[in-house]
């Protein structure tokens, strides 16, 4: 599995699946969640309405509709309360569960936004370290499934500062 960082608009990526940094209702919202719902069109909202939401740390999968990606994996990250309420474990679960979903479907490529760093207030540096750690751990130790992990994992930054944070976390994680 290769992990890369890029700056851009996750809604424009032609990958097998993009991950949506969703809230527990998974019915759209602000930030990346709203952008994905707008770009995917009304079919995404209609499908999400039938899912009944999603608990924190878990994922739900829908079709991509008008997106260039085949699927959207909706991951509900934790709200940041200072780090003592299980936030790192819940955030790592988002990345791991999204990878497992992609693995179960036999997907070759997946793109992640920085989950929980927007309205949920998770500090970007801490979130990047958790994300990279979860991805590298899954690559090194597997997920328990006897299927291949996606070949290509992209961490998508929306601006230069976020890109630098993700690159630093990836460099640090790969050096361990």
PDB file of C-alpha atoms in Angstrom:
ATOM      1  CA  UNK A   1       0.000   0.000   0.000  1.00  0.00           C
ATOM      2  CA  UNK A   2       1.405   3.392  -0.932  1.00  0.00           C
ATOM      3  CA  UNK A   3       0.389   6.465   1.073  1.00  0.00           C
ATOM      4  CA  UNK A   4       0.708   9.877  -0.520  1.00  0.00           C
ATOM      5  CA  UNK A   5      -0.233  13.448   0.308  1.00  0.00           C
ATOM      6  CA  UNK A   6      -1.709  15.844  -2.210  1.00  0.00           C
ATOM      7  CA  UNK A   7      -3.388  19.229  -2.115  1.00  0.00           C
ATOM      8  CA  UNK A   8      -6.663  19.569  -3.950  1.00  0.00           C
ATOM      9  CA  UNK A   9     -10.392  19.083  -4.013  1.00  0.00           C
ATOM     10  CA  UNK A  10     -11.306  15.566  -2.886  1.00  0.00           C
ATOM     11  CA  UNK A  11     -14.570  15.747  -4.852  1.00  0.00           C
ATOM     12  CA  UNK A  12     -12.648  15.838  -8.151  1.00  0.00           C
ATOM     13  CA  UNK A  13     -10.488  12.744  -7.611  1.00  0.00           C
ATOM     14  CA  UNK A  14     -11.030   9.756  -9.872  1.00  0.00           C
ATOM     15  CA  UNK A  15     -10.378   7.089  -7.222  1.00  0.00           C
ATOM     16  CA  UNK A  16     -12.441   4.054  -6.271  1.00  0.00           C
ATOM     17  CA  UNK A  17     -13.668   5.721  -3.065  1.00  0.00           C
ATOM     18  CA  UNK A  18     -13.417   9.012  -1.270  1.00  0.00           C
ATOM     19  CA  UNK A  19     -13.950   9.291   2.448  1.00  0.00           C
ATOM     20  CA  UNK A  20     -16.424  11.836   3.748  1.00  0.00           C
ATOM     21  CA  UNK A  21     -15.713  13.504   7.086  1.00  0.00           C
ATOM     22  CA  UNK A  22     -19.355  13.201   8.097  1.00  0.00           C
ATOM     23  CA  UNK A  23     -21.438  13.971  11.139  1.00  0.00           C
ATOM     24  CA  UNK A  24     -23.468  11.184  12.748  1.00  0.00           C
ATOM     25  CA  UNK A  25     -26.580  12.012  10.704  1.00  0.00           C
ATOM     26  CA  UNK A  26     -24.569  11.588   7.430  1.00  0.00           C
ATOM     27  CA  UNK A  27     -27.060  13.898   5.717  1.00  0.00           C
ATOM     28  CA  UNK A  28     -24.624  16.606   4.681  1.00  0.00           C
ATOM     29  CA  UNK A  29     -23.287  19.597   6.533  1.00  0.00           C
ATOM     30  CA  UNK A  30     -20.460  22.068   6.182  1.00  0.00           C
ATOM     31  CA  UNK A  31     -16.886  21.697   5.028  1.00  0.00           C
ATOM     32  CA  UNK A  32     -15.905  18.527   3.187  1.00  0.00           C
ATOM     33  CA  UNK A  33     -19.242  16.888   4.030  1.00  0.00           C
ATOM     34  CA  UNK A  34     -21.234  19.644   2.346  1.00  0.00           C
ATOM     35  CA  UNK A  35     -18.869  19.774  -0.631  1.00  0.00           C
ATOM     36  CA  UNK A  36     -19.201  16.024  -1.201  1.00  0.00           C
ATOM     37  CA  UNK A  37     -22.998  16.132  -0.964  1.00  0.00           C
ATOM     38  CA  UNK A  38     -23.183  19.083  -3.376  1.00  0.00           C
ATOM     39  CA  UNK A  39     -20.842  17.458  -5.896  1.00  0.00           C
ATOM     40  CA  UNK A  40     -22.519  14.029  -5.692  1.00  0.00           C
ATOM     41  CA  UNK A  41     -26.012  15.389  -6.277  1.00  0.00           C
ATOM     42  CA  UNK A  42     -29.378  14.512  -4.715  1.00  0.00           C
ATOM     43  CA  UNK A  43     -28.958  10.748  -5.070  1.00  0.00           C
ATOM     44  CA  UNK A  44     -26.368  10.731  -2.306  1.00  0.00           C
ATOM     45  CA  UNK A  45     -28.666  12.438   0.179  1.00  0.00           C
ATOM     46  CA  UNK A  46     -31.509  10.082  -0.726  1.00  0.00           C
ATOM     47  CA  UNK A  47     -29.313   7.033  -0.123  1.00  0.00           C
ATOM     48  CA  UNK A  48     -27.945   8.472   3.137  1.00  0.00           C
ATOM     49  CA  UNK A  49     -31.478   9.052   4.433  1.00  0.00           C
ATOM     50  CA  UNK A  50     -32.045   5.309   4.263  1.00  0.00           C
ATOM     51  CA  UNK A  51     -28.964   4.465   6.335  1.00  0.00           C
ATOM     52  CA  UNK A  52     -30.195   5.758   9.677  1.00  0.00           C
ATOM     53  CA  UNK A  53     -27.008   7.607  10.576  1.00  0.00           C
ATOM     54  CA  UNK A  54     -23.646   6.326  11.762  1.00  0.00           C
ATOM     55  CA  UNK A  55     -21.969   6.189  15.189  1.00  0.00           C
ATOM     56  CA  UNK A  56     -18.671   7.946  15.886  1.00  0.00           C
ATOM     57  CA  UNK A  57     -15.687   5.868  14.777  1.00  0.00           C
ATOM     58  CA  UNK A  58     -17.698   3.826  12.295  1.00  0.00           C
ATOM     59  CA  UNK A  59     -18.316   4.125   8.557  1.00  0.00           C
ATOM     60  CA  UNK A  60     -21.149   3.690   6.059  1.00  0.00           C
ATOM     61  CA  UNK A  61     -20.714   3.208   2.314  1.00  0.00           C
ATOM     62  CA  UNK A  62     -22.788   4.735  -0.466  1.00  0.00           C
ATOM     63  CA  UNK A  63     -22.469   5.080  -4.212  1.00  0.00           C
ATOM     64  CA  UNK A  64     -20.611   8.106  -5.569  1.00  0.00           C
ATOM     65  CA  UNK A  65     -23.420   9.332  -7.868  1.00  0.00           C
ATOM     66  CA  UNK A  66     -22.165  12.410  -9.768  1.00  0.00           C
ATOM     67  CA  UNK A  67     -18.649  12.188  -8.274  1.00  0.00           C
ATOM     68  CA  UNK A  68     -15.793  10.718 -10.317  1.00  0.00           C
ATOM     69  CA  UNK A  69     -15.288   8.171  -7.500  1.00  0.00           C
ATOM     70  CA  UNK A  70     -17.385   5.011  -7.436  1.00  0.00           C
ATOM     71  CA  UNK A  71     -18.121   5.136  -3.715  1.00  0.00           C
ATOM     72  CA  UNK A  72     -18.258   7.461  -0.728  1.00  0.00           C
ATOM     73  CA  UNK A  73     -17.216   6.027   2.616  1.00  0.00           C
ATOM     74  CA  UNK A  74     -18.804   8.201   5.295  1.00  0.00           C
ATOM     75  CA  UNK A  75     -16.619   8.257   8.429  1.00  0.00           C
ATOM     76  CA  UNK A  76     -17.874   9.942  11.595  1.00  0.00           C
ATOM     77  CA  UNK A  77     -14.942  11.333  13.518  1.00  0.00           C
ATOM     78  CA  UNK A  78     -14.938  12.465  17.120  1.00  0.00           C
ATOM     79  CA  UNK A  79     -15.474  15.993  18.370  1.00  0.00           C
ATOM     80  CA  UNK A  80     -12.311  17.196  20.137  1.00  0.00           C
ATOM     81  CA  UNK A  81     -12.809  17.582  23.898  1.00  0.00           C
ATOM     82  CA  UNK A  82      -9.135  17.897  24.787  1.00  0.00           C
ATOM     83  CA  UNK A  83      -7.961  14.371  24.033  1.00  0.00           C
ATOM     84  CA  UNK A  84      -9.057  12.666  27.227  1.00  0.00           C
ATOM     85  CA  UNK A  85     -12.384  11.342  25.971  1.00  0.00           C
ATOM     86  CA  UNK A  86     -11.076   8.626  23.666  1.00  0.00           C
ATOM     87  CA  UNK A  87     -10.734  10.915  20.661  1.00  0.00           C
ATOM     88  CA  UNK A  88      -7.483   9.379  19.293  1.00  0.00           C
ATOM     89  CA  UNK A  89      -8.894   5.848  19.343  1.00  0.00           C
ATOM     90  CA  UNK A  90     -12.149   6.933  17.728  1.00  0.00           C
ATOM     91  CA  UNK A  91     -10.317   8.867  15.022  1.00  0.00           C
ATOM     92  CA  UNK A  92      -7.996   5.921  14.318  1.00  0.00           C
ATOM     93  CA  UNK A  93     -11.119   3.731  14.030  1.00  0.00           C
ATOM     94  CA  UNK A  94     -12.425   5.987  11.250  1.00  0.00           C
ATOM     95  CA  UNK A  95      -9.317   5.433   9.153  1.00  0.00           C
ATOM     96  CA  UNK A  96      -9.088   1.728   9.943  1.00  0.00           C
ATOM     97  CA  UNK A  97     -12.796   1.087   9.297  1.00  0.00           C
ATOM     98  CA  UNK A  98     -12.688   3.016   6.008  1.00  0.00           C
ATOM     99  CA  UNK A  99      -9.713   0.906   4.911  1.00  0.00           C
ATOM    100  CA  UNK A 100     -11.525  -2.276   5.919  1.00  0.00           C
ATOM    101  CA  UNK A 101     -14.613  -1.221   3.953  1.00  0.00           C
ATOM    102  CA  UNK A 102     -12.455  -0.549   0.885  1.00  0.00           C
ATOM    103  CA  UNK A 103     -10.630  -3.836   1.428  1.00  0.00           C
ATOM    104  CA  UNK A 104     -13.883  -5.800   1.693  1.00  0.00           C
ATOM    105  CA  UNK A 105     -15.073  -4.297  -1.600  1.00  0.00           C
ATOM    106  CA  UNK A 106     -11.771  -5.009  -3.345  1.00  0.00           C
ATOM    107  CA  UNK A 107     -11.072  -1.331  -4.035  1.00  0.00           C
ATOM    108  CA  UNK A 108      -7.641  -0.291  -5.274  1.00  0.00           C
ATOM    109  CA  UNK A 109      -7.627   3.412  -4.359  1.00  0.00           C
ATOM    110  CA  UNK A 110      -9.055   5.555  -1.584  1.00  0.00           C
ATOM    111  CA  UNK A 111      -8.718   9.241  -0.685  1.00  0.00           C
ATOM    112  CA  UNK A 112      -9.121  10.669   2.819  1.00  0.00           C
ATOM    113  CA  UNK A 113      -9.716  14.229   3.969  1.00  0.00           C
ATOM    114  CA  UNK A 114      -8.437  15.336   7.376  1.00  0.00           C
ATOM    115  CA  UNK A 115     -11.252  13.834   9.457  1.00  0.00           C
ATOM    116  CA  UNK A 116     -12.484  15.832  12.500  1.00  0.00           C
ATOM    117  CA  UNK A 117     -10.154  18.813  11.968  1.00  0.00           C
ATOM    118  CA  UNK A 118     -12.814  21.270  10.804  1.00  0.00           C
ATOM    119  CA  UNK A 119     -15.945  21.977  12.805  1.00  0.00           C
ATOM    120  CA  UNK A 120     -15.147  19.083  15.186  1.00  0.00           C
ATOM    121  CA  UNK A 121     -12.049  20.977  16.373  1.00  0.00           C
ATOM    122  CA  UNK A 122      -9.438  18.202  16.383  1.00  0.00           C
ATOM    123  CA  UNK A 123      -5.961  19.823  16.278  1.00  0.00           C
ATOM    124  CA  UNK A 124      -4.555  19.291  12.778  1.00  0.00           C
ATOM    125  CA  UNK A 125      -1.104  18.050  13.850  1.00  0.00           C
ATOM    126  CA  UNK A 126      -2.567  15.535  16.296  1.00  0.00           C
ATOM    127  CA  UNK A 127      -5.171  14.346  13.779  1.00  0.00           C
ATOM    128  CA  UNK A 128      -2.510  13.906  11.078  1.00  0.00           C
ATOM    129  CA  UNK A 129      -0.360  11.792  13.413  1.00  0.00           C
ATOM    130  CA  UNK A 130      -3.346   9.579  14.293  1.00  0.00           C
ATOM    131  CA  UNK A 131      -4.353   9.211  10.628  1.00  0.00           C
ATOM    132  CA  UNK A 132      -0.865   8.286   9.442  1.00  0.00           C
ATOM    133  CA  UNK A 133      -0.357   5.965  12.402  1.00  0.00           C
ATOM    134  CA  UNK A 134      -3.603   4.103  11.709  1.00  0.00           C
ATOM    135  CA  UNK A 135      -2.812   3.730   8.005  1.00  0.00           C
ATOM    136  CA  UNK A 136       0.773   2.586   8.549  1.00  0.00           C
ATOM    137  CA  UNK A 137      -0.325   0.164  11.269  1.00  0.00           C
ATOM    138  CA  UNK A 138      -2.900  -1.379   8.917  1.00  0.00           C
ATOM    139  CA  UNK A 139      -0.284  -1.669   6.174  1.00  0.00           C
ATOM    140  CA  UNK A 140       2.345  -3.252   8.448  1.00  0.00           C
ATOM    141  CA  UNK A 141       0.090  -5.498  10.520  1.00  0.00           C
ATOM    142  CA  UNK A 142      -2.999  -6.005   8.368  1.00  0.00           C
ATOM    143  CA  UNK A 143      -6.633  -5.701   9.352  1.00  0.00           C
ATOM    144  CA  UNK A 144      -7.428  -9.344   9.988  1.00  0.00           C
ATOM    145  CA  UNK A 145      -9.030  -9.800   6.582  1.00  0.00           C
ATOM    146  CA  UNK A 146      -7.491 -12.058   3.971  1.00  0.00           C
ATOM    147  CA  UNK A 147      -7.877  -9.545   1.169  1.00  0.00           C
ATOM    148  CA  UNK A 148      -5.481  -6.975  -0.204  1.00  0.00           C
ATOM    149  CA  UNK A 149      -5.545  -3.455   1.154  1.00  0.00           C
ATOM    150  CA  UNK A 150      -6.063  -0.678  -1.387  1.00  0.00           C
ATOM    151  CA  UNK A 151      -2.870  -0.150  -3.383  1.00  0.00           C
ATOM    152  CA  UNK A 152      -3.109   3.643  -3.270  1.00  0.00           C
ATOM    153  CA  UNK A 153      -4.093   5.771  -0.278  1.00  0.00           C
ATOM    154  CA  UNK A 154      -4.219   9.531  -0.705  1.00  0.00           C
ATOM    155  CA  UNK A 155      -4.368  12.017   2.154  1.00  0.00           C
ATOM    156  CA  UNK A 156      -5.960  15.112   0.644  1.00  0.00           C
ATOM    157  CA  UNK A 157      -5.176  18.568   2.004  1.00  0.00           C
ATOM    158  CA  UNK A 158      -7.283  21.574   1.113  1.00  0.00           C
ATOM    159  CA  UNK A 159      -4.520  24.185   1.583  1.00  0.00           C
ATOM    160  CA  UNK A 160      -0.722  24.532   1.834  1.00  0.00           C
ATOM    161  CA  UNK A 161      -0.680  24.522   5.643  1.00  0.00           C
ATOM    162  CA  UNK A 162      -2.695  21.301   5.852  1.00  0.00           C
ATOM    163  CA  UNK A 163      -0.509  19.743   3.171  1.00  0.00           C
ATOM    164  CA  UNK A 164       2.646  20.564   5.156  1.00  0.00           C
ATOM    165  CA  UNK A 165       1.139  19.084   8.321  1.00  0.00           C
ATOM    166  CA  UNK A 166       0.167  15.857   6.544  1.00  0.00           C
ATOM    167  CA  UNK A 167       3.575  15.559   4.833  1.00  0.00           C
ATOM    168  CA  UNK A 168       5.387  16.035   8.164  1.00  0.00           C
ATOM    169  CA  UNK A 169       3.197  13.384   9.814  1.00  0.00           C
ATOM    170  CA  UNK A 170       3.781  10.951   6.951  1.00  0.00           C
ATOM    171  CA  UNK A 171       7.548  11.549   7.025  1.00  0.00           C
ATOM    172  CA  UNK A 172       7.566  11.005  10.802  1.00  0.00           C
ATOM    173  CA  UNK A 173       5.370   7.916  10.590  1.00  0.00           C
ATOM    174  CA  UNK A 174       7.450   6.309   7.843  1.00  0.00           C
ATOM    175  CA  UNK A 175      10.671   6.859   9.775  1.00  0.00           C
ATOM    176  CA  UNK A 176       9.463   4.765  12.730  1.00  0.00           C
TER     177      UNK A 176
END
